Structures are given as C-alpha cells and as structure tokens.
Coordinates of N, CA and C in Angstrom, one line a residue:
M1 N -79.6 29.3 -20.3 CA -80.1 30.0 -19.4 C -79.5 31.4 -19.0
A2 N -78.3 31.4 -19.3 CA -77.6 32.7 -19.0 C -78.0 33.7 -20.2
T3 N -78.2 33.1 -21.5 CA -78.5 34.0 -22.5 C -80.1 34.6 -22.2
E4 N -80.8 33.9 -21.7 CA -82.2 34.3 -21.4 C -82.1 35.5 -20.4
E5 N -81.1 35.3 -19.4 CA -81.1 36.2 -18.3 C -80.4 37.6 -18.8
W6 N -79.4 37.4 -19.9 CA -78.9 38.5 -20.4 C -80.0 39.4 -21.2
V7 N -80.9 38.7 -21.8 CA -81.9 39.3 -22.5 C -82.9 40.1 -21.5
I8 N -83.3 39.5 -20.5 CA -84.1 40.0 -19.4 C -83.4 41.1 -18.7
M9 N -82.0 41.1 -18.4 CA -81.4 42.2 -17.9 C -81.3 43.4 -19.0
A10 N -81.1 43.2 -20.2 CA -81.0 44.2 -21.3 C -82.5 45.0 -21.3
K11 N -83.5 44.1 -21.3 CA -84.8 44.8 -21.4 C -85.1 45.7 -20.1
S12 N -84.7 45.1 -18.9 CA -84.9 45.9 -17.6 C -84.1 47.2 -17.7
L13 N -83.0 47.2 -18.5 CA -82.2 48.5 -18.6 C -82.8 49.4 -19.7
N14 N -83.9 49.0 -20.3 CA -84.5 49.7 -21.3 C -83.7 49.9 -22.5
L15 N -82.8 49.0 -22.9 CA -81.8 48.9 -24.0 C -82.6 48.8 -25.2
K16 N -82.4 49.7 -26.3 CA -83.0 49.6 -27.6 C -82.1 48.6 -28.6
K17 N -80.8 48.9 -28.6 CA -80.0 48.2 -29.3 C -79.0 47.4 -28.6
V18 N -78.9 46.1 -28.8 CA -78.0 45.2 -28.1 C -76.9 44.4 -29.0
N19 N -76.0 44.0 -28.6 CA -75.0 43.2 -29.2 C -74.6 42.2 -28.4
F20 N -75.0 41.0 -28.6 CA -74.6 39.7 -27.7 C -73.5 39.0 -28.3
E21 N -72.4 38.7 -27.7 CA -71.2 38.1 -28.2 C -71.2 36.8 -27.4
F22 N -70.8 35.6 -28.1 CA -70.7 34.5 -27.6 C -69.4 33.8 -27.9
D23 N -68.7 32.9 -27.2 CA -67.6 32.1 -27.6 C -67.8 30.7 -28.1
N24 N -69.3 30.4 -28.1 CA -69.9 29.3 -28.5 C -70.5 29.3 -29.9
A25 N -69.8 28.9 -31.0 CA -70.4 29.1 -32.4 C -71.7 28.4 -32.6
S26 N -72.0 27.5 -31.8 CA -73.3 26.6 -31.8 C -74.4 27.3 -31.5
I27 N -74.2 28.1 -30.3 CA -75.2 29.1 -29.8 C -75.5 30.1 -30.7
V28 N -74.3 30.7 -31.4 CA -74.5 31.9 -32.2 C -75.4 31.3 -33.4
N29 N -75.1 30.1 -34.0 CA -75.8 29.6 -35.1 C -77.2 29.4 -34.8
K30 N -77.5 28.8 -33.6 CA -78.9 28.6 -33.2 C -79.7 29.8 -33.2
L31 N -79.2 30.8 -32.5 CA -80.0 32.0 -32.3 C -80.0 32.7 -33.7
N32 N -79.0 32.7 -34.4 CA -79.1 33.3 -35.7 C -80.0 32.5 -36.8
S33 N -80.3 31.4 -36.5 CA -81.3 30.5 -37.4 C -82.7 30.7 -37.1
N34 N -82.9 31.6 -35.9 CA -84.3 31.9 -35.5 C -85.2 30.7 -35.4
G35 N -84.8 29.7 -34.6 CA -85.5 28.6 -34.4 C -85.9 27.5 -35.5
R36 N -85.3 27.6 -36.6 CA -85.7 26.6 -37.6 C -85.0 25.2 -37.3
D37 N -84.5 24.9 -36.3 CA -83.8 23.7 -35.9 C -84.6 23.0 -34.8
L38 N -85.0 21.6 -34.8 CA -85.8 21.1 -33.9 C -85.3 20.5 -32.7
T39 N -83.8 20.8 -32.4 CA -83.2 20.3 -31.2 C -83.8 21.0 -30.0
F40 N -83.4 20.4 -28.9 CA -83.9 21.1 -27.5 C -83.2 22.5 -27.6
M41 N -81.9 22.7 -27.7 CA -81.1 23.8 -27.6 C -81.7 24.9 -28.6
A42 N -82.1 24.4 -29.9 CA -82.6 25.3 -30.8 C -84.0 25.8 -30.3
Q43 N -84.8 25.0 -29.8 CA -86.1 25.4 -29.2 C -86.0 26.5 -28.2
C44 N -84.8 26.4 -27.3 CA -84.6 27.4 -26.4 C -84.0 28.6 -27.1
A45 N -83.3 28.5 -28.1 CA -83.0 29.7 -29.0 C -84.3 30.3 -29.6
K46 N -85.2 29.6 -30.0 CA -86.4 30.1 -30.7 C -87.2 30.9 -29.6
Q47 N -87.3 30.6 -28.4 CA -87.9 31.4 -27.2 C -87.0 32.7 -27.1
I48 N -85.7 32.7 -27.2 CA -84.9 33.7 -26.9 C -85.1 34.7 -28.0
C49 N -85.2 34.2 -29.3 CA -85.4 35.0 -30.4 C -86.5 35.8 -30.3
T50 N -87.6 35.1 -29.8 CA -89.1 35.8 -29.6 C -88.8 37.0 -28.7
K51 N -87.9 36.7 -27.7 CA -87.9 37.8 -26.8 C -87.0 39.0 -27.3
L52 N -85.9 38.6 -28.2 CA -85.2 39.6 -28.8 C -85.8 40.5 -29.8
K53 N -87.0 40.1 -30.2 CA -87.9 40.9 -30.9 C -88.4 42.1 -30.4
S54 N -88.3 42.3 -29.1 CA -88.9 43.6 -28.4 C -87.8 44.7 -28.4
F55 N -86.4 44.4 -28.9 CA -85.5 45.3 -29.0 C -85.6 46.0 -30.3
E56 N -85.2 47.2 -30.4 CA -85.2 48.0 -31.7 C -84.2 47.3 -32.8
A57 N -82.9 46.7 -32.2 CA -82.0 46.0 -33.0 C -81.1 45.2 -32.0
T58 N -80.7 44.0 -32.6 CA -79.9 43.2 -31.9 C -78.9 42.6 -32.9
V59 N -77.7 42.4 -32.4 CA -76.6 41.6 -33.1 C -76.3 40.5 -32.4
I60 N -76.1 39.5 -32.9 CA -75.5 38.1 -32.1 C -74.2 37.8 -32.8
T61 N -73.1 37.8 -32.4 CA -71.8 37.6 -33.0 C -71.0 36.5 -32.1
W62 N -70.2 35.7 -32.8 CA -69.4 34.9 -32.2 C -67.9 35.7 -31.8
A63 N -67.4 35.4 -30.6 CA -66.0 36.1 -30.3 C -65.3 34.9 -29.7
P64 N -64.1 34.9 -29.9 CA -63.2 33.9 -29.3 C -63.2 34.0 -27.5
K65 N -63.1 32.8 -27.0 CA -63.1 32.9 -25.6 C -62.2 33.7 -25.0
S66 N -61.0 34.0 -25.6 CA -60.0 34.9 -25.3 C -60.3 36.4 -25.1
Y67 N -61.4 36.8 -25.9 CA -62.0 38.1 -25.8 C -63.1 38.3 -24.7
N68 N -63.3 37.2 -23.9 CA -64.5 37.2 -23.1 C -63.6 37.0 -21.6
R69 N -62.6 37.5 -21.4 CA -61.8 37.3 -20.1 C -62.7 37.8 -19.1
L70 N -63.2 38.9 -19.1 CA -63.8 39.7 -18.1 C -65.3 39.0 -17.9
A71 N -65.9 38.7 -18.9 CA -67.3 38.0 -18.7 C -66.9 36.6 -18.0
D72 N -65.9 36.0 -18.5 CA -65.5 34.7 -17.9 C -65.2 34.7 -16.6
F73 N -64.3 35.8 -16.1 CA -64.1 36.0 -14.6 C -65.3 36.3 -13.8
I74 N -66.0 37.0 -14.3 CA -67.3 37.3 -13.7 C -68.3 36.2 -13.4
C75 N -68.4 35.4 -14.4 CA -69.3 34.3 -14.3 C -68.8 33.2 -13.4
N76 N -67.5 33.0 -13.4 CA -66.8 31.9 -12.7 C -66.9 32.4 -11.1
F77 N -66.7 33.7 -10.9 CA -66.7 34.3 -9.5 C -68.1 34.1 -8.8
V78 N -69.1 34.3 -9.5 CA -70.5 34.1 -9.0 C -70.9 32.7 -8.9
L79 N -70.3 31.8 -9.8 CA -70.8 30.5 -9.7 C -69.9 29.8 -8.7
N80 N -68.7 30.2 -8.4 CA -67.8 29.7 -7.3 C -68.3 30.1 -6.0
K81 N -68.8 31.4 -5.9 CA -69.3 31.9 -4.5 C -70.8 31.6 -4.4
N82 N -71.5 31.2 -5.5 CA -72.8 31.0 -5.4 C -73.6 32.4 -4.9
C83 N -73.3 33.3 -5.7 CA -73.8 34.5 -5.2 C -74.2 35.4 -6.4
I84 N -74.8 36.6 -6.1 CA -75.1 37.5 -7.2 C -74.1 38.8 -6.8
W85 N -73.4 39.2 -7.9 CA -72.4 40.3 -7.7 C -72.9 41.6 -8.3
N86 N -73.4 42.5 -7.5 CA -73.8 43.8 -7.9 C -72.7 44.8 -7.6
F87 N -72.4 45.5 -8.7 CA -71.4 46.6 -8.5 C -71.8 47.5 -9.3
D88 N -71.0 49.1 -9.0 CA -71.4 50.2 -9.9 C -70.1 50.6 -10.5
V89 N -69.9 51.9 -10.8 CA -69.0 52.3 -11.6 C -67.5 52.1 -10.7
N90 N -67.7 51.9 -9.5 CA -66.4 51.6 -8.7 C -66.2 50.1 -8.7
N91 N -65.7 49.8 -9.8 CA -65.5 48.2 -9.9 C -64.4 47.8 -9.1
P92 N -64.7 46.3 -8.7 CA -63.6 45.7 -7.9 C -62.3 45.6 -8.6
R93 N -61.1 45.6 -7.9 CA -59.8 45.6 -8.2 C -59.5 44.6 -9.3
E94 N -60.1 43.3 -9.1 CA -59.8 42.3 -10.1 C -60.4 42.7 -11.6
I95 N -61.6 43.5 -11.5 CA -62.1 43.8 -12.7 C -61.4 44.8 -13.5
Q96 N -60.8 45.8 -12.7 CA -60.0 46.7 -13.2 C -58.8 46.2 -13.9
E97 N -58.1 45.1 -13.2 CA -57.0 44.6 -13.7 C -57.1 44.0 -15.0
I98 N -58.3 43.1 -15.2 CA -58.7 42.7 -16.5 C -58.9 43.5 -17.5
V99 N -59.7 44.7 -17.1 CA -60.0 45.7 -18.2 C -58.7 46.2 -18.7
I100 N -57.8 46.6 -17.9 CA -56.4 47.3 -18.2 C -55.7 46.3 -19.1
Q101 N -55.7 45.1 -18.6 CA -55.0 44.0 -19.5 C -55.5 43.9 -20.8
E102 N -56.9 43.9 -20.9 CA -57.5 43.6 -22.2 C -57.3 44.9 -23.2
A103 N -57.2 46.1 -22.6 CA -57.0 47.4 -23.2 C -55.5 47.4 -23.9
I104 N -54.5 46.8 -23.1 CA -53.2 46.6 -23.4 C -53.0 45.7 -24.7
N105 N -53.6 44.7 -24.6 CA -53.4 43.6 -25.4 C -54.4 43.9 -26.8
E106 N -55.1 44.8 -26.7 CA -56.0 45.2 -27.8 C -55.2 46.1 -28.9
F107 N -54.1 46.7 -28.4 CA -53.3 47.7 -29.3 C -52.2 47.1 -29.7

C-alpha cells in the first residue's frame, strides 16, 4: 500500500523519472518481475507496475535498511502519531539531524 501511495504522490508532483528504493528484496523482485508471479503480493506489484508505466522512466532498487533511516523515521512517526506529516523546506529538527548524520556517514 505504501508503494502505491508513493507512485500516486510522484504522479501528483508530475515527476517524469523516478527511483524507488526498498529495503525488502522480495518487493524489489516482485516489482521488477512485472507481474509474472501469481501470489497476492505479486498481483499487487503487477497493478503498481501498470501505474509505473505512466512515468518516462522508473528505477526500482534494493537498499539496505540502514540507508533508509530518514524514511524509516518519517514512517514510524506518522504511524505512531496516526497523522499525516506535511512539511516544506523548513524541515523539523529531527529530520535535519538524521540528514546530517547520514551525510557524515556517507563519507
């Protein structure tokens, strides 16, 4: 469901080329198989793949969970608070700290 929401958001932002990263290899494999699997999850992937065709280019890759600390923080925050978190370029302090930590660890 989250993947489908990301596709909807990317489309609403009129993005032409998108790169989706997942820390779950099974999801990556199912999306990259373009619906050739008959499991329930694969059928969901097939529906998402159909929606992805509206973009000029898409890339779906696996990334270790440690690379997704920011996404993990945001997802857990909204799930725990049961809310939608809208913010602009003036990011909350928690987000700035994670971005700085990830930038330092990147080098």
